[in-house]
JSON list of C-alpha atoms in Angstrom, two decimals:
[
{"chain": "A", "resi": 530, "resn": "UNK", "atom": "CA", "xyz": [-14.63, 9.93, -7.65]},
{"chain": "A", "resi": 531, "resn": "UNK", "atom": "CA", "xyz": [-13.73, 7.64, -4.80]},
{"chain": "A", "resi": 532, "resn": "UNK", "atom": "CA", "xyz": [-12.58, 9.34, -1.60]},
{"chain": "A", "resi": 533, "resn": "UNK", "atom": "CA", "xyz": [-11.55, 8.43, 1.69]},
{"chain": "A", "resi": 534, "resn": "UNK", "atom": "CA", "xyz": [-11.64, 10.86, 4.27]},
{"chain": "A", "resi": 535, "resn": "UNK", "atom": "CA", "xyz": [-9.93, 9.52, 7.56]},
{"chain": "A", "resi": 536, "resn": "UNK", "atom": "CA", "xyz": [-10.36, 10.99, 11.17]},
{"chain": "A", "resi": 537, "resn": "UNK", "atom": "CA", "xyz": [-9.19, 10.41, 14.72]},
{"chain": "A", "resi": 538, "resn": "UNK", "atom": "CA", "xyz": [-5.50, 10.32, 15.11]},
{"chain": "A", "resi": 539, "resn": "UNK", "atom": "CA", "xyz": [-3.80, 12.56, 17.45]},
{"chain": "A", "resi": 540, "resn": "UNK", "atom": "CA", "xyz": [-0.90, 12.72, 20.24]},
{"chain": "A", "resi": 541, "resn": "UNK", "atom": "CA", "xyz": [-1.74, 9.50, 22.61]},
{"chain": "A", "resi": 542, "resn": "UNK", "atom": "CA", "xyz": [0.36, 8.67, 25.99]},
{"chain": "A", "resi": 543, "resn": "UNK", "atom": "CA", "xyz": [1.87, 5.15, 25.80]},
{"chain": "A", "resi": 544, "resn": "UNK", "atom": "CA", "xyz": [-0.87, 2.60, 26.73]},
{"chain": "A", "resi": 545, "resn": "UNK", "atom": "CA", "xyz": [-3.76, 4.43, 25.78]},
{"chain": "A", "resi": 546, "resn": "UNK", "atom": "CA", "xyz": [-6.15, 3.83, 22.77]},
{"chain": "A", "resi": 547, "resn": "UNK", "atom": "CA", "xyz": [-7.65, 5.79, 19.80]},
{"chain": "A", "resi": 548, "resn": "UNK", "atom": "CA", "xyz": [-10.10, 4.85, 17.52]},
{"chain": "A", "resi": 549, "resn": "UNK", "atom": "CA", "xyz": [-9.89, 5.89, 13.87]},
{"chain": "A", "resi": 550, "resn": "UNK", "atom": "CA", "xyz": [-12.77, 6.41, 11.07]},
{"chain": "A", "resi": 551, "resn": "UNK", "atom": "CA", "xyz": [-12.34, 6.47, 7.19]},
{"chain": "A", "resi": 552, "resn": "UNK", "atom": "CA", "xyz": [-15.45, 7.85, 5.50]},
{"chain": "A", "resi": 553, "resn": "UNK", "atom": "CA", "xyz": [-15.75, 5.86, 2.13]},
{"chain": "A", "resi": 554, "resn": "UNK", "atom": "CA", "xyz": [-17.42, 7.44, -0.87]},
{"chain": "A", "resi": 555, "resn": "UNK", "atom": "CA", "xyz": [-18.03, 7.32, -4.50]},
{"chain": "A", "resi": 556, "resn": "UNK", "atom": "CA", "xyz": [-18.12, 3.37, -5.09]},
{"chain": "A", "resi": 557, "resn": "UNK", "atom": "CA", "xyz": [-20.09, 0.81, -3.57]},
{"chain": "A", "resi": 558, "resn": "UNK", "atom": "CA", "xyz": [-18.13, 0.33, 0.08]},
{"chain": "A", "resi": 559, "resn": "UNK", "atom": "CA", "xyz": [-19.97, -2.85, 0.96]},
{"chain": "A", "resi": 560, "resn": "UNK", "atom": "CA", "xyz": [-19.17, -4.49, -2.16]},
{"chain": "A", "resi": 561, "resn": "UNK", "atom": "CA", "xyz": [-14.85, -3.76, -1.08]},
{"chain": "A", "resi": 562, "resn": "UNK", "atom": "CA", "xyz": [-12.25, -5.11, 0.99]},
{"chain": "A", "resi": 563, "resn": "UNK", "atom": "CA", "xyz": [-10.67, -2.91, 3.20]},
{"chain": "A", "resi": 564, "resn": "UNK", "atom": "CA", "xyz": [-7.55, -2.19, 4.60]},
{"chain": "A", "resi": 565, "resn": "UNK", "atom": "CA", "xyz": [-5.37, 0.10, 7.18]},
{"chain": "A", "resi": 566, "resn": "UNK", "atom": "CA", "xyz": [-1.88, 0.30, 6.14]},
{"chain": "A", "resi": 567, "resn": "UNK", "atom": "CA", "xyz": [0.57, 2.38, 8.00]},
{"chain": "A", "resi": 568, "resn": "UNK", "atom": "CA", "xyz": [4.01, 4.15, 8.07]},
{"chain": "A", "resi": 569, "resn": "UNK", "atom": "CA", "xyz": [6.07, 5.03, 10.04]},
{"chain": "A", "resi": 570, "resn": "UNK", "atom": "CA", "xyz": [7.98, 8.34, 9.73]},
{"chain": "A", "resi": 571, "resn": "UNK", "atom": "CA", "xyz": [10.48, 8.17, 7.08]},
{"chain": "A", "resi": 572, "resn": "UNK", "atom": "CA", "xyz": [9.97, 4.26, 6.97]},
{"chain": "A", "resi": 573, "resn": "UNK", "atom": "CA", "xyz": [8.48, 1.93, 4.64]},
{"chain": "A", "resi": 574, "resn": "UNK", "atom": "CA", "xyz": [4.45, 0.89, 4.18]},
{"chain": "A", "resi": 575, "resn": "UNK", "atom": "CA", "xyz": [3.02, -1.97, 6.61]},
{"chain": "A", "resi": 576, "resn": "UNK", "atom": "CA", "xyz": [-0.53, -3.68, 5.48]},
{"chain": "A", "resi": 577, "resn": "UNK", "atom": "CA", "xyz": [-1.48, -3.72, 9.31]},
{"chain": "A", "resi": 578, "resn": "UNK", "atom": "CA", "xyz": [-5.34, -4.42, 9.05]},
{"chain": "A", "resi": 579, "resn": "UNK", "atom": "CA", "xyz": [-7.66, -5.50, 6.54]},
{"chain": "A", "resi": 580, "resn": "UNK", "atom": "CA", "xyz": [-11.38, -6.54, 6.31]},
{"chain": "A", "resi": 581, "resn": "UNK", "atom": "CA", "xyz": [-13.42, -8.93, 4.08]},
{"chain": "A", "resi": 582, "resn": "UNK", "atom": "CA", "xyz": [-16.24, -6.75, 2.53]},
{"chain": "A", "resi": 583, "resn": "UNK", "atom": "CA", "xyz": [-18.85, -8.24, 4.28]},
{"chain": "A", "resi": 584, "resn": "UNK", "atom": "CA", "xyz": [-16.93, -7.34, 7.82]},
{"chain": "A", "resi": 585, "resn": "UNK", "atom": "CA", "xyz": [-16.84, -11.53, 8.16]},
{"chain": "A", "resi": 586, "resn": "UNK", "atom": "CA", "xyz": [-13.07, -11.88, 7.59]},
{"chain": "A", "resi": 587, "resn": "UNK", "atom": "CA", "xyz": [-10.25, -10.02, 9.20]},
{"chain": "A", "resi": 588, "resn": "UNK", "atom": "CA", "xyz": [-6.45, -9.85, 9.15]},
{"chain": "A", "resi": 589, "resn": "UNK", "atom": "CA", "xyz": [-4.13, -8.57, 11.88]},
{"chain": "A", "resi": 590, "resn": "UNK", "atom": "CA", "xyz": [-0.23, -7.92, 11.11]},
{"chain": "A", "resi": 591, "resn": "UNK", "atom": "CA", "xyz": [1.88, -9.49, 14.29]},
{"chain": "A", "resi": 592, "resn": "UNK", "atom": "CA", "xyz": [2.93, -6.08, 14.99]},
{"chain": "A", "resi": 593, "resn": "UNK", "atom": "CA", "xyz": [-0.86, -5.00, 16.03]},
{"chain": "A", "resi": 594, "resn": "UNK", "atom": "CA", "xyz": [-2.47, -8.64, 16.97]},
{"chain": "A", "resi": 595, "resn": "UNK", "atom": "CA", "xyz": [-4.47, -8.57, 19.79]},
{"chain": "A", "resi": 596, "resn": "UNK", "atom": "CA", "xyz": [-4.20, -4.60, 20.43]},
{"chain": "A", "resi": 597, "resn": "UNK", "atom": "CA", "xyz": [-5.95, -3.37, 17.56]},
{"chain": "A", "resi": 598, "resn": "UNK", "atom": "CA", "xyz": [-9.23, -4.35, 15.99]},
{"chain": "A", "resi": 599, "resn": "UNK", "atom": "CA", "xyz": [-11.10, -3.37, 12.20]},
{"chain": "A", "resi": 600, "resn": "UNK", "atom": "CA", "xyz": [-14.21, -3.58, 11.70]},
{"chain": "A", "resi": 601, "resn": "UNK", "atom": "CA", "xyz": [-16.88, -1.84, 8.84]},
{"chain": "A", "resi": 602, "resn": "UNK", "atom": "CA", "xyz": [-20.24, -0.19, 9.21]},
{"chain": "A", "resi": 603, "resn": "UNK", "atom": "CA", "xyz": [-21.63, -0.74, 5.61]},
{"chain": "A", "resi": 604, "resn": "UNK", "atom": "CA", "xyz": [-24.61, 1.18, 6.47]},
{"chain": "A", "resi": 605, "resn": "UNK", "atom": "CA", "xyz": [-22.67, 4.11, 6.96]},
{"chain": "A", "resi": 606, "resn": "UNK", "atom": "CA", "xyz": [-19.62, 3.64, 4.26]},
{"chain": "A", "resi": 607, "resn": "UNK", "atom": "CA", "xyz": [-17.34, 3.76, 6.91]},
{"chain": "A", "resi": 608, "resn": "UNK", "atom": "CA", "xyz": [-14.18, 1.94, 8.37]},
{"chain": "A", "resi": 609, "resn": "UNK", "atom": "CA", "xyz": [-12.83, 1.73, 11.89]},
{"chain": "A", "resi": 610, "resn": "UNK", "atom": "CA", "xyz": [-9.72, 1.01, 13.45]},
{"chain": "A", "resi": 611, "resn": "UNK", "atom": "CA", "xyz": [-9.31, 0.60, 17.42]},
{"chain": "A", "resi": 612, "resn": "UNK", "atom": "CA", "xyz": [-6.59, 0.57, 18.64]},
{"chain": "A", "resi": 613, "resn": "UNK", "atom": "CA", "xyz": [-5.76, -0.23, 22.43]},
{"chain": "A", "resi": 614, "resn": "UNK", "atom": "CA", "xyz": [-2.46, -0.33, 24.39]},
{"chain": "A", "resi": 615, "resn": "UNK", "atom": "CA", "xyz": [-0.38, 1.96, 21.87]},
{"chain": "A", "resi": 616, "resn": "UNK", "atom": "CA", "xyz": [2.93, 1.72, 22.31]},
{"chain": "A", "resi": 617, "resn": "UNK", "atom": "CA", "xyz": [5.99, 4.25, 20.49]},
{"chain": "A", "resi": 618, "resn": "UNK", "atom": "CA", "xyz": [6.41, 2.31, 17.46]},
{"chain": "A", "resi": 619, "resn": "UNK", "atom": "CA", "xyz": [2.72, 2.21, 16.70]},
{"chain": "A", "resi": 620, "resn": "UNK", "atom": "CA", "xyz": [3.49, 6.33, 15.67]},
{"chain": "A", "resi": 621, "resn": "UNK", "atom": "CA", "xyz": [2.77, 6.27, 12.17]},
{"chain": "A", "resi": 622, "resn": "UNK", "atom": "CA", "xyz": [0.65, 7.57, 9.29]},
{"chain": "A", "resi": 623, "resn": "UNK", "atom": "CA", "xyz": [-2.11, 5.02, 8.81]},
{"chain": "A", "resi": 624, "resn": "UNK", "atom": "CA", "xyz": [-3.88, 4.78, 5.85]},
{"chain": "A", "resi": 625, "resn": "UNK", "atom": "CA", "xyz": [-7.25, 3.91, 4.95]},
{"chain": "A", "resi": 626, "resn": "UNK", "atom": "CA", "xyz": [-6.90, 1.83, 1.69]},
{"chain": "A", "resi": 627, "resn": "UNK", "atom": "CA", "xyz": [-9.65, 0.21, -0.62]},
{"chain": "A", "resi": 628, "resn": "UNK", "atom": "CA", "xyz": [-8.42, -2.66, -1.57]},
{"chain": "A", "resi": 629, "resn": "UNK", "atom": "CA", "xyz": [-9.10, -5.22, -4.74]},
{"chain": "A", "resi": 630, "resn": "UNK", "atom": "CA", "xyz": [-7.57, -8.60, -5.20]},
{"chain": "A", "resi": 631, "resn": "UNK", "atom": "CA", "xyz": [-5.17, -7.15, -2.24]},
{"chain": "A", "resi": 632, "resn": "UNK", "atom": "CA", "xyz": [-3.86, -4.81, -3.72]},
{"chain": "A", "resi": 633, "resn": "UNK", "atom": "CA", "xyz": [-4.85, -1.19, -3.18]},
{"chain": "A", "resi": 634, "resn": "UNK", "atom": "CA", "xyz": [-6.29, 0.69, -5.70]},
{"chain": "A", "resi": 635, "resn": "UNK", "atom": "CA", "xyz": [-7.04, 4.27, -4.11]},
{"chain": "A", "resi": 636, "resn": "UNK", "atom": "CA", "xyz": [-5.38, 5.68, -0.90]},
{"chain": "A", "resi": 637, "resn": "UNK", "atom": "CA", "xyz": [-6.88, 8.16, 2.37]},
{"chain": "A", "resi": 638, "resn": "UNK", "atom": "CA", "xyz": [-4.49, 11.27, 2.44]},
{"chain": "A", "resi": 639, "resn": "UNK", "atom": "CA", "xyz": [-3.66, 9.22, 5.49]},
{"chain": "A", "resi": 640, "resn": "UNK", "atom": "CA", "xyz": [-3.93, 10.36, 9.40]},
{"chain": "A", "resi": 641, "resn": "UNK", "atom": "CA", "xyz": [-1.30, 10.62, 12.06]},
{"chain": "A", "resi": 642, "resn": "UNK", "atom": "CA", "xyz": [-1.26, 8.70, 15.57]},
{"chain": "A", "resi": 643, "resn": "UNK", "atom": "CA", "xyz": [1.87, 9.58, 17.44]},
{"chain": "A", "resi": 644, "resn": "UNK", "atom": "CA", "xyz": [2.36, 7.77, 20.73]},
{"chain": "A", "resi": 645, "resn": "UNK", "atom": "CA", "xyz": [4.51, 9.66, 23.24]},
{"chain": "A", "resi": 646, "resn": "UNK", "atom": "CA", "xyz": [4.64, 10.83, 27.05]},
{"chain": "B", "resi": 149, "resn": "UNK", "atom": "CA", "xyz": [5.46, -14.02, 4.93]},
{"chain": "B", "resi": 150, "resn": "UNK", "atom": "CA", "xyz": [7.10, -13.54, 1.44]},
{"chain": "B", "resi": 151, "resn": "UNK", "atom": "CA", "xyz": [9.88, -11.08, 1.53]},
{"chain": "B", "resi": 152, "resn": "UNK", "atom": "CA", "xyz": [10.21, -8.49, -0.84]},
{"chain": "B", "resi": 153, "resn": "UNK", "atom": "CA", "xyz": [13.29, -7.20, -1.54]},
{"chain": "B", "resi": 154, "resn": "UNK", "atom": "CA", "xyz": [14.14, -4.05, -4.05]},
{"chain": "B", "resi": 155, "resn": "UNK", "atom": "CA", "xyz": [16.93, -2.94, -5.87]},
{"chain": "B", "resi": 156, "resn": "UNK", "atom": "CA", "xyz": [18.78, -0.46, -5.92]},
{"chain": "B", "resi": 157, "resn": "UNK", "atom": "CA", "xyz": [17.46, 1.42, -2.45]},
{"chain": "B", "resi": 158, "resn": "UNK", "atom": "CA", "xyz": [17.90, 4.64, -4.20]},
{"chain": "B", "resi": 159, "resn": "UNK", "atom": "CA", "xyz": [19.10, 6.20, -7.69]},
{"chain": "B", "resi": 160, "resn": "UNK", "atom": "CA", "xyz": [19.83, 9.74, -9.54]},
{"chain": "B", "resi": 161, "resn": "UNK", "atom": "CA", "xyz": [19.19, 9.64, -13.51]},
{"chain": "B", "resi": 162, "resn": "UNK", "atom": "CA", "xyz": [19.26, 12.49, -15.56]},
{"chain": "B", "resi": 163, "resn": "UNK", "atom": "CA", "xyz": [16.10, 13.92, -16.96]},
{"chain": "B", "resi": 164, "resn": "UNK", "atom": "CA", "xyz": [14.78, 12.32, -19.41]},
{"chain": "B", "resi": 165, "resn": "UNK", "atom": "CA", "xyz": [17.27, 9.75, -19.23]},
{"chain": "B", "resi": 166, "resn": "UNK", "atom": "CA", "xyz": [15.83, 5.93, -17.94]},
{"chain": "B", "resi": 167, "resn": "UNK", "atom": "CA", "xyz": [15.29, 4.54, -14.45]},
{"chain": "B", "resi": 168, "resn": "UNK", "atom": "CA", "xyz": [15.31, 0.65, -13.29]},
{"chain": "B", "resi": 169, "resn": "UNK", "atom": "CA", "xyz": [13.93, -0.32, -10.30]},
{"chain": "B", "resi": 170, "resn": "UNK", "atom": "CA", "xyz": [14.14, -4.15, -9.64]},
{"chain": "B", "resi": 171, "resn": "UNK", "atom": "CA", "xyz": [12.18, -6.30, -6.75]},
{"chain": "B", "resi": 172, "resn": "UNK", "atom": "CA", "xyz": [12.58, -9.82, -6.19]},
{"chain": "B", "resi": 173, "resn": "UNK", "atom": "CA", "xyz": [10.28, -12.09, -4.12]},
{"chain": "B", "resi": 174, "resn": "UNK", "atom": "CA", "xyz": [11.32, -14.45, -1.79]},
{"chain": "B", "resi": 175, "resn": "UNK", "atom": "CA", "xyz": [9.04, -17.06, -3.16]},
{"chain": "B", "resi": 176, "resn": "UNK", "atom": "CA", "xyz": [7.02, -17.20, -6.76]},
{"chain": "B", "resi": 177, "resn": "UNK", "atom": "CA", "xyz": [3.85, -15.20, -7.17]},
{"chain": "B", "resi": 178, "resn": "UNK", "atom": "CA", "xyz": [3.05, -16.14, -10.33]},
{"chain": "B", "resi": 179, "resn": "UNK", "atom": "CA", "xyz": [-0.02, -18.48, -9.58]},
{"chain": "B", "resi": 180, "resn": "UNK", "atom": "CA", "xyz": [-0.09, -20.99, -12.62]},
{"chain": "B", "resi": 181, "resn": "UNK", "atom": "CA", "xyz": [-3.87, -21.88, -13.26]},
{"chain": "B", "resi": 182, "resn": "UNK", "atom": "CA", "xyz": [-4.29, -18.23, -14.61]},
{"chain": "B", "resi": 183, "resn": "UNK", "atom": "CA", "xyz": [-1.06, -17.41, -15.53]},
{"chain": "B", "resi": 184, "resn": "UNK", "atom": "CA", "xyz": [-0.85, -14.00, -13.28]},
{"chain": "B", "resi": 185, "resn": "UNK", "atom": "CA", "xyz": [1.99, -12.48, -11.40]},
{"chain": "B", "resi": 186, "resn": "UNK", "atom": "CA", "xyz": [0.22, -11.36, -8.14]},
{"chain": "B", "resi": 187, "resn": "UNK", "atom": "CA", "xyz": [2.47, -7.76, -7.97]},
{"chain": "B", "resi": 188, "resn": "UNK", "atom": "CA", "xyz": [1.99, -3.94, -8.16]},
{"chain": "B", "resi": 189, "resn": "UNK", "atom": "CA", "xyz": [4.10, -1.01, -7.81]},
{"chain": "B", "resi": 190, "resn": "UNK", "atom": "CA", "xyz": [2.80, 1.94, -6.47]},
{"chain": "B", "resi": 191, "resn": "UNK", "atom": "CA", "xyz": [4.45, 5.72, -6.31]},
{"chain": "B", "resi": 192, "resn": "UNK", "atom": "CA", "xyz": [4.46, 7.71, -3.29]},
{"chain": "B", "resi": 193, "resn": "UNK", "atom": "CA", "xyz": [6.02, 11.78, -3.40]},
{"chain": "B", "resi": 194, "resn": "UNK", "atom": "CA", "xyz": [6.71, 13.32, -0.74]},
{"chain": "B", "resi": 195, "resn": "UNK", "atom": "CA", "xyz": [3.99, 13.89, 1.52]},
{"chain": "B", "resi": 196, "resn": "UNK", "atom": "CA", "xyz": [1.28, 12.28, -0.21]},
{"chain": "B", "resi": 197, "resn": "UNK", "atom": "CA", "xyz": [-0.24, 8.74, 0.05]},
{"chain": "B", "resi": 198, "resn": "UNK", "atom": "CA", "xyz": [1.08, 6.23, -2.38]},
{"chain": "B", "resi": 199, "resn": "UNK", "atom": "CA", "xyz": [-0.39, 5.88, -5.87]},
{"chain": "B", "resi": 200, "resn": "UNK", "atom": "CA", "xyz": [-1.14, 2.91, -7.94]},
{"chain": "B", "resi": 201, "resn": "UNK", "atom": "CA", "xyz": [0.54, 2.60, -11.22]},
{"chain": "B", "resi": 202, "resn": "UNK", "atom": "CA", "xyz": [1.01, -1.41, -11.73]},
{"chain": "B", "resi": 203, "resn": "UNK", "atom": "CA", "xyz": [-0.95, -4.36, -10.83]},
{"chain": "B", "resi": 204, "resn": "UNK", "atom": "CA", "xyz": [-0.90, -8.04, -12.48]},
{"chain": "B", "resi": 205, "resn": "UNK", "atom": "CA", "xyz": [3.06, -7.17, -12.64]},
{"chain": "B", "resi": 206, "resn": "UNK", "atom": "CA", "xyz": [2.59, -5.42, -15.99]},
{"chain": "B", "resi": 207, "resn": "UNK", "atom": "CA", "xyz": [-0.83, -3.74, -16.31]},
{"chain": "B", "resi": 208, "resn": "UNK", "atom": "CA", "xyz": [-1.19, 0.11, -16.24]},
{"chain": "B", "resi": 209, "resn": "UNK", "atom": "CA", "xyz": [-3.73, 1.80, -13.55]},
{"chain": "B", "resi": 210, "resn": "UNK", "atom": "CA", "xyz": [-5.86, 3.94, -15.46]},
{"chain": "B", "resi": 211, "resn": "UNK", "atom": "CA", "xyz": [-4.23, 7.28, -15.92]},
{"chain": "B", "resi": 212, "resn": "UNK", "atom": "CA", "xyz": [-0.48, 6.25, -16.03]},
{"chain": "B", "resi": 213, "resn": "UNK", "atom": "CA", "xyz": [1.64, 7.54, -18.16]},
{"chain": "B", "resi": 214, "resn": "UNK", "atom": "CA", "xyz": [2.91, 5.04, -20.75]},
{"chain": "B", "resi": 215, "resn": "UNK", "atom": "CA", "xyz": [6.21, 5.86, -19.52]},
{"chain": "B", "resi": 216, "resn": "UNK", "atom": "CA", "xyz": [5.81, 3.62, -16.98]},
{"chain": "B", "resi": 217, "resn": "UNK", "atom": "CA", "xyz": [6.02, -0.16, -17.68]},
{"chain": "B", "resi": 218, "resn": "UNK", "atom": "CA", "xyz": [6.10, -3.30, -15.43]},
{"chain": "B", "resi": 219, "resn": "UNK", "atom": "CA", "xyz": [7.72, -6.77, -16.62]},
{"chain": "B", "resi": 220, "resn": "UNK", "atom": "CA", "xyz": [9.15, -9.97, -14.91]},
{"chain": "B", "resi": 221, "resn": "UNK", "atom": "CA", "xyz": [7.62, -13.34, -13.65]},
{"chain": "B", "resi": 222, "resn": "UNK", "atom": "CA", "xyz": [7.54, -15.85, -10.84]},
{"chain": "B", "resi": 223, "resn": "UNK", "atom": "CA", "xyz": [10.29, -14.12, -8.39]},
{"chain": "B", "resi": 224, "resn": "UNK", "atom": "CA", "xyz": [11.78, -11.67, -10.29]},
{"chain": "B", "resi": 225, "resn": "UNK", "atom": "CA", "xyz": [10.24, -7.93, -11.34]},
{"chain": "B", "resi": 226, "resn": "UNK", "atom": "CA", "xyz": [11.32, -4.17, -13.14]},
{"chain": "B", "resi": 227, "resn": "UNK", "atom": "CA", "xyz": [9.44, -1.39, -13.13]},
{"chain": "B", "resi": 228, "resn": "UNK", "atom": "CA", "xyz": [11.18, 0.97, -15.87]},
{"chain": "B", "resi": 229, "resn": "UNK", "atom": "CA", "xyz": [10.33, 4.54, -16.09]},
{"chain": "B", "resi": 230, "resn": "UNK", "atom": "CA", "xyz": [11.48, 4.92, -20.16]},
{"chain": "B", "resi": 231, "resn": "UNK", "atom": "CA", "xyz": [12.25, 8.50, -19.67]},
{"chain": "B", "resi": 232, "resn": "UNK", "atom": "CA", "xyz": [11.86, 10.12, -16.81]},
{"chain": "B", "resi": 233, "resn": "UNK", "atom": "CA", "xyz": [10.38, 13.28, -16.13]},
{"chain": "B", "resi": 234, "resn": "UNK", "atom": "CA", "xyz": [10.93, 15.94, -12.90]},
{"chain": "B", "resi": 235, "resn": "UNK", "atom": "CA", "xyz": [7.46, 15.07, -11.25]},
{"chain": "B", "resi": 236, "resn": "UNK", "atom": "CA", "xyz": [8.59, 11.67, -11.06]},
{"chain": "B", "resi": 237, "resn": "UNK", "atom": "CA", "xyz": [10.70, 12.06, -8.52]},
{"chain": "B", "resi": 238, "resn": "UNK", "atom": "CA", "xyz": [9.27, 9.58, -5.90]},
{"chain": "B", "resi": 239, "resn": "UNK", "atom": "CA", "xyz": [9.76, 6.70, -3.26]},
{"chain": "B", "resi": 240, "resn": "UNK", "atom": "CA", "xyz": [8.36, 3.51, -5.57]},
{"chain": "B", "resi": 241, "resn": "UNK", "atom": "CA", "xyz": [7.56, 0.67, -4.02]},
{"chain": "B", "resi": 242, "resn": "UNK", "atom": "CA", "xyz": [6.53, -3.05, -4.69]},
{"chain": "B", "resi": 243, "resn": "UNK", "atom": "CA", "xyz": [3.94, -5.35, -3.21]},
{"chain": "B", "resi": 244, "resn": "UNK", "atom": "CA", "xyz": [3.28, -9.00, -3.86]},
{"chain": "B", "resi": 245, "resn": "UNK", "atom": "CA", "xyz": [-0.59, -9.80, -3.04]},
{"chain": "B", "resi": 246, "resn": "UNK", "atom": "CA", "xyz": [-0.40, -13.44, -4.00]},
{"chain": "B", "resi": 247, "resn": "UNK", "atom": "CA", "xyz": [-0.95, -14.81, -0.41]},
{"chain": "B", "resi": 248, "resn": "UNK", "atom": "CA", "xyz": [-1.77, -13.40, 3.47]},
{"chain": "B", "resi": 249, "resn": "UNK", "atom": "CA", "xyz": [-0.29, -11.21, 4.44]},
{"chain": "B", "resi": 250, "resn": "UNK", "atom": "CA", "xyz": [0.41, -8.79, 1.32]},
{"chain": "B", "resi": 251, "resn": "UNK", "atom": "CA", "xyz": [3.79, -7.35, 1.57]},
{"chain": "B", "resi": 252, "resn": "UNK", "atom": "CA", "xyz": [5.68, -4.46, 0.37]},
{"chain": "B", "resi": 253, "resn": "UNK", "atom": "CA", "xyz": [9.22, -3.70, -0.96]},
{"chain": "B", "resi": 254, "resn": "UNK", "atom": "CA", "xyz": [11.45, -1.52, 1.31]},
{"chain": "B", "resi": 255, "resn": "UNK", "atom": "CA", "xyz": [11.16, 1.27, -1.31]},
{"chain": "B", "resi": 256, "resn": "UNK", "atom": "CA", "xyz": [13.56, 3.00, -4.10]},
{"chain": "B", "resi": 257, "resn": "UNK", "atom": "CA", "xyz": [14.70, 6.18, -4.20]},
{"chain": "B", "resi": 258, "resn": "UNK", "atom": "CA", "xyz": [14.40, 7.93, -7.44]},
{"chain": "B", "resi": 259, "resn": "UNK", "atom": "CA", "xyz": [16.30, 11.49, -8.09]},
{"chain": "B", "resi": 260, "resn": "UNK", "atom": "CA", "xyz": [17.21, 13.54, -10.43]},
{"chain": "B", "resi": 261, "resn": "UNK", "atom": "CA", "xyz": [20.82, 13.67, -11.22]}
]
């Protein structure tokens, strides 16, 4: 059964940084794209992040560019978001998504980062 | 980015009764050297993650009821749930993953009237 277990959200003041973890199991995480895909409270979904399997390729959503980095520890089947200089409308639930083709086929129960003073 | 627009943004239908949720694209993704439409349509209820139900526009995930069916091409999509049932009271969504970045439908509302 796959499972994705995700960690490290929290309450964060504006301009600070968190660093989340999704703990992959039950199918072969290196041979998988990856993706972080968040939403905001009582909003819609936004593909924010995504990695190649390999950890080669990456993809940043405008929203997050150059504030928030993926990458992939296949050793350890797990996934990693950083995210620095969080601002309000970065408070969201992100989700840790496997992903095939680009779509997703199995979901994280999803974590929650709220950014407020 | 290709925009992904769904119709209607909510809806009530009787048990039992069907439900029509449309999404249209704001370019193609059908990609013509294999003939697939490069869309799925995933359920989320309330307070869970979303689920997969259709990918390749009209395939069933694994699991799905057969209640559920995906059709349309190139821009235009349904998802029809033939008769629907209490627990399918949801937020569904679209996503088209035919090019970077993948993008989702604003979401439909599905009730129970």
């Amino acid at each position: 059964e796959v499972q994705l277990l995700e960690s490290g959200g929290g309450l964060v003041q504006p301009g600070g940084s968190l660093r989340l973890s999704c703990a992959a199991s039950g199918f072969t995480f290196s041979n998988y794209a990856m993706s972080w895909v968040r939403q905001a409270p009582g909003k819609g979904l936004e593909w924010a992040s995504a990695i190649s399997a390999s950890g080669d390729d990456t993809y940043y959503a405008d929203s997050v560019k150059g504030r928030f980095t993926i990458s992939r520890d296949n050793s350890k089947n797990t996934l990693y978001l950083q995210m620095n200089n969080l601002r309000a409308e970065d408070t969201a639930v992100h989700y840790c998504a496997k992903v095939v083709g680009n779509y997703v086929d199995h979901w994280g129960q999803g974590i929650l980062v709220t950014v407020s003073s | 980015d290709i925009v992904m627009t769904q119709s209607p943004e909510s809806l009530a239908v009787s048990l039992g009764e069907r439900a029509t949720i449309n999404c249209k694209s704001s370019q193609s993704v059908l990609y013509s050297p294999n003939n697939r439409n490069y869309l799925a349509w995933y359920q989320q209820k309330p307070g869970q993650p979303p689920k997969l139900l259709i990918y390749w526009a009209s395939t069933r995930e694994s699991g799905v009821p057969d209640r559920f069916r995906g059709s349309g091409s190139g821009t235009d999509f349904t998802l029809t749930i033939s008769s629907l049932q209490a627990e399918d009271v949801a937020v569904y969504y679209c996503q088209h993953y035919y090019s970077s970045p993948p993008t989702f439908g604003q979401g439909t509302k599905v009730e129970i009237k």
